[in-house]
mmCIF file of C-alpha atoms in Angstrom:
data_model
loop_
_atom_site.group_PDB
_atom_site.id
_atom_site.type_symbol
_atom_site.label_atom_id
_atom_site.label_comp_id
_atom_site.label_asym_id
_atom_site.label_seq_id
_atom_site.Cartn_x
_atom_site.Cartn_y
_atom_site.Cartn_z
ATOM 1 C CA MET A 14 -32.946 19.987 8.325
ATOM 2 C CA ALA A 15 -31.090 16.710 8.294
ATOM 3 C CA ASN A 16 -32.292 14.012 10.636
ATOM 4 C CA VAL A 17 -29.991 13.341 13.594
ATOM 5 C CA VAL A 18 -29.089 9.633 14.076
ATOM 6 C CA HIS A 19 -28.824 8.814 17.690
ATOM 7 C CA ARG A 20 -25.933 6.324 18.445
ATOM 8 C CA PHE A 21 -26.876 3.312 20.507
ATOM 9 C CA LYS A 22 -24.860 3.204 23.700
ATOM 10 C CA SER A 23 -24.222 0.185 25.957
ATOM 11 C CA LEU A 24 -21.690 -0.802 28.457
ATOM 12 C CA VAL A 25 -19.280 -3.429 26.933
ATOM 13 C CA GLU A 26 -17.925 -6.143 29.224
ATOM 14 C CA SER A 27 -14.505 -7.587 28.391
ATOM 15 C CA LEU A 28 -14.410 -11.413 28.504
ATOM 16 C CA GLU A 29 -10.958 -12.009 27.009
ATOM 17 C CA ILE A 30 -8.295 -9.591 25.830
ATOM 18 C CA GLY A 31 -6.503 -12.021 23.551
ATOM 19 C CA VAL A 32 -3.027 -11.850 21.952
ATOM 20 C CA VAL A 33 -1.699 -9.018 19.803
ATOM 21 C CA LEU A 34 -0.234 -9.994 16.475
ATOM 22 C CA SER A 35 2.035 -8.052 14.091
ATOM 23 C CA GLY A 36 1.002 -7.323 10.536
ATOM 24 C CA ARG A 37 -0.975 -4.454 9.119
ATOM 25 C CA LEU A 38 -4.309 -6.406 9.141
ATOM 26 C CA TRP A 39 -4.203 -6.912 12.923
ATOM 27 C CA SER A 40 -4.582 -3.154 13.719
ATOM 28 C CA SER A 41 -5.808 0.094 12.179
ATOM 29 C CA SER A 42 -5.574 3.832 13.064
ATOM 30 C CA GLN A 43 -8.654 3.185 15.188
ATOM 31 C CA ALA A 44 -7.861 0.002 17.134
ATOM 32 C CA ILE A 45 -5.727 -3.041 17.775
ATOM 33 C CA PHE A 46 -7.452 -6.397 16.957
ATOM 34 C CA PRO A 47 -6.109 -9.021 19.346
ATOM 35 C CA LYS A 48 -6.540 -12.636 18.298
ATOM 36 C CA GLY A 49 -9.007 -14.332 20.680
ATOM 37 C CA PHE A 50 -10.553 -11.101 21.904
ATOM 38 C CA ARG A 51 -14.059 -11.599 23.325
ATOM 39 C CA SER A 52 -16.535 -9.148 24.680
ATOM 40 C CA ARG A 53 -20.207 -9.027 25.707
ATOM 41 C CA VAL A 54 -22.814 -6.205 25.085
ATOM 42 C CA LYS A 55 -26.537 -5.689 25.324
ATOM 43 C CA TYR A 56 -28.613 -4.792 22.226
ATOM 44 C CA PHE A 57 -32.100 -5.353 20.909
ATOM 45 C CA SER A 58 -32.813 -9.046 20.410
ATOM 46 C CA ILE A 59 -32.972 -10.211 16.858
ATOM 47 C CA VAL A 60 -35.372 -12.908 18.020
ATOM 48 C CA ASP A 61 -37.685 -10.764 20.065
ATOM 49 C CA PRO A 62 -36.956 -6.996 19.409
ATOM 50 C CA THR A 63 -39.083 -5.931 22.366
ATOM 51 C CA GLN A 64 -36.426 -7.456 24.638
ATOM 52 C CA MET A 65 -32.701 -6.725 25.119
ATOM 53 C CA ALA A 66 -30.256 -9.507 24.758
ATOM 54 C CA TYR A 67 -26.598 -10.131 25.202
ATOM 55 C CA TYR A 68 -24.303 -10.520 22.184
ATOM 56 C CA ILE A 69 -20.802 -12.003 22.218
ATOM 57 C CA SER A 70 -18.238 -10.290 19.938
ATOM 58 C CA GLU A 71 -15.081 -12.172 19.044
ATOM 59 C CA ILE A 72 -11.997 -11.782 16.929
ATOM 60 C CA LEU A 73 -10.848 -14.804 15.103
ATOM 61 C CA ASP A 74 -7.693 -15.782 13.257
ATOM 62 C CA ALA A 75 -8.298 -16.327 9.527
ATOM 63 C CA GLY A 76 -4.701 -16.997 8.666
ATOM 64 C CA PRO A 77 -3.262 -14.977 5.766
ATOM 65 C CA GLN A 78 -6.588 -13.101 5.519
ATOM 66 C CA GLY A 79 -5.974 -11.610 9.013
ATOM 67 C CA PRO A 80 -8.686 -11.180 11.588
ATOM 68 C CA LEU A 81 -12.326 -12.169 11.253
ATOM 69 C CA PHE A 82 -14.937 -10.498 13.396
ATOM 70 C CA MET A 83 -17.855 -12.539 14.657
ATOM 71 C CA VAL A 84 -20.927 -11.690 16.573
ATOM 72 C CA THR A 85 -23.282 -14.245 18.075
ATOM 73 C CA LEU A 86 -26.506 -13.939 20.045
ATOM 74 C CA GLU A 87 -25.801 -15.381 23.503
ATOM 75 C CA ASN A 88 -27.424 -18.820 23.955
ATOM 76 C CA CYS A 89 -28.373 -18.846 20.266
ATOM 77 C CA PRO A 90 -25.160 -20.093 18.446
ATOM 78 C CA GLY A 91 -27.074 -20.404 15.177
ATOM 79 C CA GLU A 92 -27.538 -16.649 14.983
ATOM 80 C CA LEU A 93 -24.044 -15.459 14.068
ATOM 81 C CA PHE A 94 -22.577 -12.690 11.876
ATOM 82 C CA ILE A 95 -19.079 -12.773 10.441
ATOM 83 C CA ASN A 96 -17.202 -10.094 8.542
ATOM 84 C CA VAL A 97 -13.680 -8.793 7.892
ATOM 85 C CA SER A 98 -14.765 -5.504 9.594
ATOM 86 C CA PRO A 99 -16.134 -4.943 13.073
ATOM 87 C CA ALA A 100 -18.273 -2.076 11.690
ATOM 88 C CA LYS A 101 -19.829 -4.265 8.913
ATOM 89 C CA CYS A 102 -20.279 -7.167 11.324
ATOM 90 C CA TRP A 103 -22.491 -5.109 13.621
ATOM 91 C CA SER A 104 -24.227 -3.464 10.630
ATOM 92 C CA MET A 105 -25.265 -6.975 9.678
ATOM 93 C CA VAL A 106 -26.729 -7.405 13.201
ATOM 94 C CA ARG A 107 -28.631 -4.101 12.795
ATOM 95 C CA GLU A 108 -30.014 -5.168 9.413
ATOM 96 C CA ARG A 109 -31.113 -8.519 10.776
ATOM 97 C CA LEU A 110 -32.846 -6.756 13.611
ATOM 98 C CA ASN A 111 -34.744 -4.515 11.214
ATOM 99 C CA MET A 112 -35.843 -7.511 9.163
ATOM 100 C CA GLU A 113 -37.329 -9.069 12.317
ATOM 101 C CA ILE A 114 -38.995 -5.793 13.267
ATOM 102 C CA ARG A 115 -40.599 -5.459 9.917
ATOM 103 C CA ARG A 116 -41.707 -9.175 10.007
ATOM 104 C CA GLN A 117 -43.387 -8.726 13.344
ATOM 105 C CA LEU A 118 -44.955 -5.406 12.383
ATOM 106 C CA SER A 119 -46.587 -7.289 9.485
ATOM 107 C CA THR A 120 -48.216 -9.680 11.915
ATOM 108 C CA GLY A 121 -49.706 -6.657 13.918
ATOM 109 C CA ARG A 122 -47.472 -6.988 16.942
ATOM 110 C CA ALA A 123 -47.333 -3.841 19.056
ATOM 111 C CA ASN A 124 -44.605 -2.195 21.224
ATOM 112 C CA LEU A 125 -41.838 -2.874 18.803
ATOM 113 C CA PRO A 126 -38.841 -0.570 18.719
ATOM 114 C CA ALA A 127 -38.320 1.747 15.805
ATOM 115 C CA LEU A 128 -36.241 0.539 12.818
ATOM 116 C CA GLN A 129 -32.556 1.237 13.557
ATOM 117 C CA PRO A 130 -31.061 3.544 10.893
ATOM 118 C CA PRO A 131 -27.586 3.227 9.471
ATOM 119 C CA GLY A 132 -25.009 4.811 11.766
ATOM 120 C CA SER A 133 -27.030 4.008 14.902
ATOM 121 C CA VAL A 134 -24.536 1.365 15.915
ATOM 122 C CA ASP A 135 -20.739 1.667 15.767
ATOM 123 C CA GLY A 136 -19.072 -1.745 15.340
ATOM 124 C CA PHE A 137 -15.901 -0.569 17.020
ATOM 125 C CA GLU A 138 -17.847 0.642 20.025
ATOM 126 C CA MET A 139 -20.059 -2.521 20.247
ATOM 127 C CA PHE A 140 -16.957 -4.724 20.188
ATOM 128 C CA GLY A 141 -15.555 -2.639 23.014
ATOM 129 C CA LEU A 142 -12.471 -1.594 20.931
ATOM 130 C CA LEU A 143 -12.969 2.082 21.848
ATOM 131 C CA SER A 144 -13.907 1.563 25.511
ATOM 132 C CA PRO A 145 -11.075 3.286 27.495
ATOM 133 C CA ALA A 146 -10.602 0.438 29.976
ATOM 134 C CA ILE A 147 -10.508 -2.130 27.204
ATOM 135 C CA VAL A 148 -8.218 -0.026 24.977
ATOM 136 C CA GLN A 149 -5.771 0.392 27.944
ATOM 137 C CA ALA A 150 -5.756 -3.393 28.574
ATOM 138 C CA ILE A 151 -5.145 -4.080 24.787
ATOM 139 C CA GLU A 152 -2.316 -1.491 24.659
ATOM 140 C CA ALA A 153 -0.654 -3.096 27.648
ATOM 141 C CA ARG A 154 -0.403 -6.352 25.697
ATOM 142 C CA ASP A 155 1.590 -4.507 23.031
ATOM 143 C CA ARG A 156 4.549 -3.331 24.999
ATOM 144 C CA ASP A 157 6.877 -3.677 22.016
ATOM 145 C CA ARG A 158 4.409 -1.846 19.722
ATOM 146 C CA ILE A 159 4.297 -4.483 17.032
ATOM 147 C CA CYS A 160 0.796 -3.205 15.931
ATOM 148 C CA THR A 161 2.426 -0.505 13.767
ATOM 149 C CA GLU A 162 -0.712 0.602 11.959
ATOM 150 C CA TYR A 163 -2.249 1.600 15.333
ATOM 151 C CA TRP A 164 0.795 3.190 16.927
ATOM 152 C CA ARG A 165 1.783 5.170 13.823
ATOM 153 C CA SER A 166 -1.383 7.312 14.394
ATOM 154 C CA ARG A 167 -0.453 7.809 18.063
ATOM 155 C CA PRO A 168 3.192 9.056 18.037
ATOM 156 C CA HIS A 169 2.825 10.959 21.294
ATOM 157 C CA VAL A 170 1.016 8.105 23.301
ATOM 158 C CA VAL A 171 3.111 6.826 26.203
ATOM 159 C CA THR A 172 2.222 3.496 27.768
ATOM 160 C CA GLU A 173 1.433 3.415 31.447
ATOM 161 C CA ASP A 174 4.577 1.633 32.612
ATOM 162 C CA ARG A 175 6.749 4.068 30.839
ATOM 163 C CA ALA A 176 4.856 7.113 32.018
ATOM 164 C CA THR A 177 5.004 6.201 35.673
ATOM 165 C CA ALA A 178 8.732 5.572 35.787
ATOM 166 C CA PRO A 179 10.913 8.781 35.951
ATOM 167 C CA PRO A 180 13.569 8.994 33.220
ATOM 168 C CA GLN A 181 16.453 8.486 35.656
ATOM 169 C CA ALA A 182 14.796 5.253 36.919
ATOM 170 C CA GLN A 183 14.380 3.965 33.365
ATOM 171 C CA GLY A 184 18.197 3.994 32.760
ATOM 172 C CA PRO A 185 20.290 4.566 29.786
ATOM 173 C CA LEU A 186 19.224 1.318 27.998
ATOM 174 C CA HIS A 187 15.631 2.621 27.882
ATOM 175 C CA ALA A 188 16.850 5.771 26.204
ATOM 176 C CA LEU A 189 19.011 3.654 23.865
ATOM 177 C CA ARG A 190 16.052 1.586 22.722
ATOM 178 C CA GLY A 191 14.158 4.744 21.808
ATOM 179 C CA LEU A 192 17.167 5.848 19.695
ATOM 180 C CA PHE A 193 17.258 2.527 17.868
ATOM 181 C CA GLN A 194 13.615 2.719 17.141
ATOM 182 C CA ARG A 195 14.085 6.054 15.322
ATOM 183 C CA ALA A 196 16.914 4.840 13.229
ATOM 184 C CA ASN A 197 16.643 3.235 9.741
ATOM 185 C CA ARG A 198 17.957 -0.183 8.939
ATOM 186 C CA ASN A 199 21.287 0.949 7.538
ATOM 187 C CA GLU A 200 21.889 3.047 10.576
ATOM 188 C CA LEU A 201 21.088 0.123 12.848
ATOM 189 C CA LEU A 202 23.430 -2.155 10.951
ATOM 190 C CA ALA A 203 26.212 0.327 11.133
ATOM 191 C CA LEU A 204 25.755 0.905 14.790
ATOM 192 C CA ARG A 205 25.655 -2.820 15.560
ATOM 193 C CA SER A 206 28.983 -3.296 13.688
ATOM 194 C CA LEU A 207 30.457 -0.657 15.921
ATOM 195 C CA LEU A 208 29.124 -2.194 19.116
ATOM 196 C CA VAL A 209 30.270 -5.745 18.444
ATOM 197 C CA SER A 210 33.848 -4.731 17.440
ATOM 198 C CA ASN A 211 36.398 -5.377 20.241
ATOM 199 C CA ILE A 212 33.557 -6.227 22.665
ATOM 200 C CA SER A 213 34.663 -7.517 26.071
ATOM 201 C CA PRO A 214 32.968 -10.781 27.261
ATOM 202 C CA ASP A 215 32.300 -9.205 30.664
ATOM 203 C CA ASP A 216 30.885 -5.948 29.211
ATOM 204 C CA PHE A 217 27.344 -6.728 30.201
ATOM 205 C CA SER A 218 25.788 -3.347 29.288
ATOM 206 C CA ARG A 219 27.274 -3.416 25.777
ATOM 207 C CA ARG A 220 26.040 -6.956 25.240
ATOM 208 C CA GLN A 221 22.546 -5.867 26.360
ATOM 209 C CA ALA A 222 22.590 -3.016 23.962
ATOM 210 C CA THR A 223 23.643 -5.381 21.161
ATOM 211 C CA GLN A 224 20.731 -7.626 22.013
ATOM 212 C CA ILE A 225 18.249 -4.772 21.849
ATOM 213 C CA LEU A 226 19.768 -3.658 18.537
ATOM 214 C CA ASP A 227 19.333 -7.106 17.098
ATOM 215 C CA GLU A 228 15.661 -7.069 18.006
ATOM 216 C CA GLU A 229 15.131 -3.673 16.266
ATOM 217 C CA ILE A 230 16.909 -4.957 13.140
ATOM 218 C CA ALA A 231 14.712 -8.026 12.996
ATOM 219 C CA LYS A 232 11.632 -5.869 13.279
ATOM 220 C CA GLN A 233 12.569 -3.805 10.302
ATOM 221 C CA TRP A 234 13.197 -6.844 8.195
ATOM 222 C CA ARG A 235 9.648 -8.026 8.745
#
């Protein structure tokens, strides 16, 4: 019978939500990775494994390489772990913990925790990127859904502000934006040409629609 790996669970505290960025590297089907995101979580100390300690998880901007994920032991800035994946980043923490447990076992120290097996920590969970409250706060930062890798896997998700407003209160321009988002670039260009022809300067609604359409065309050029 295969051994069951028990996943480490801990409450993650959000310190900073950060800023969402477009580009396929800044999100995945699992989560959005906001630049500047910071969270705090408890785990076995890599300095003294018999104690629990706080770790700070951060998402940094590595330029063209996209996000970098960093974990530091609170109050020990020299103990840091950096990787291009949140899962691998926390796997490095787990491996470092096991090294310290083995070292202290060799000295005869008692009451040490068991070695932590692969799969016992989930980097996405330890960052807080799967915590419902944090996910909701991150999603709220992406009202225009620029994190396409994430939203593509959630076609039926409706953001809170859209869900609470009844369709009649959202108005025709809200429905029009949804129509534009489903069109391809050629359809958008053709529709814009139709809208701007013979437009009246005081036709505010039509000018609003044209502005929305321009935004959607720009997104598809990215």
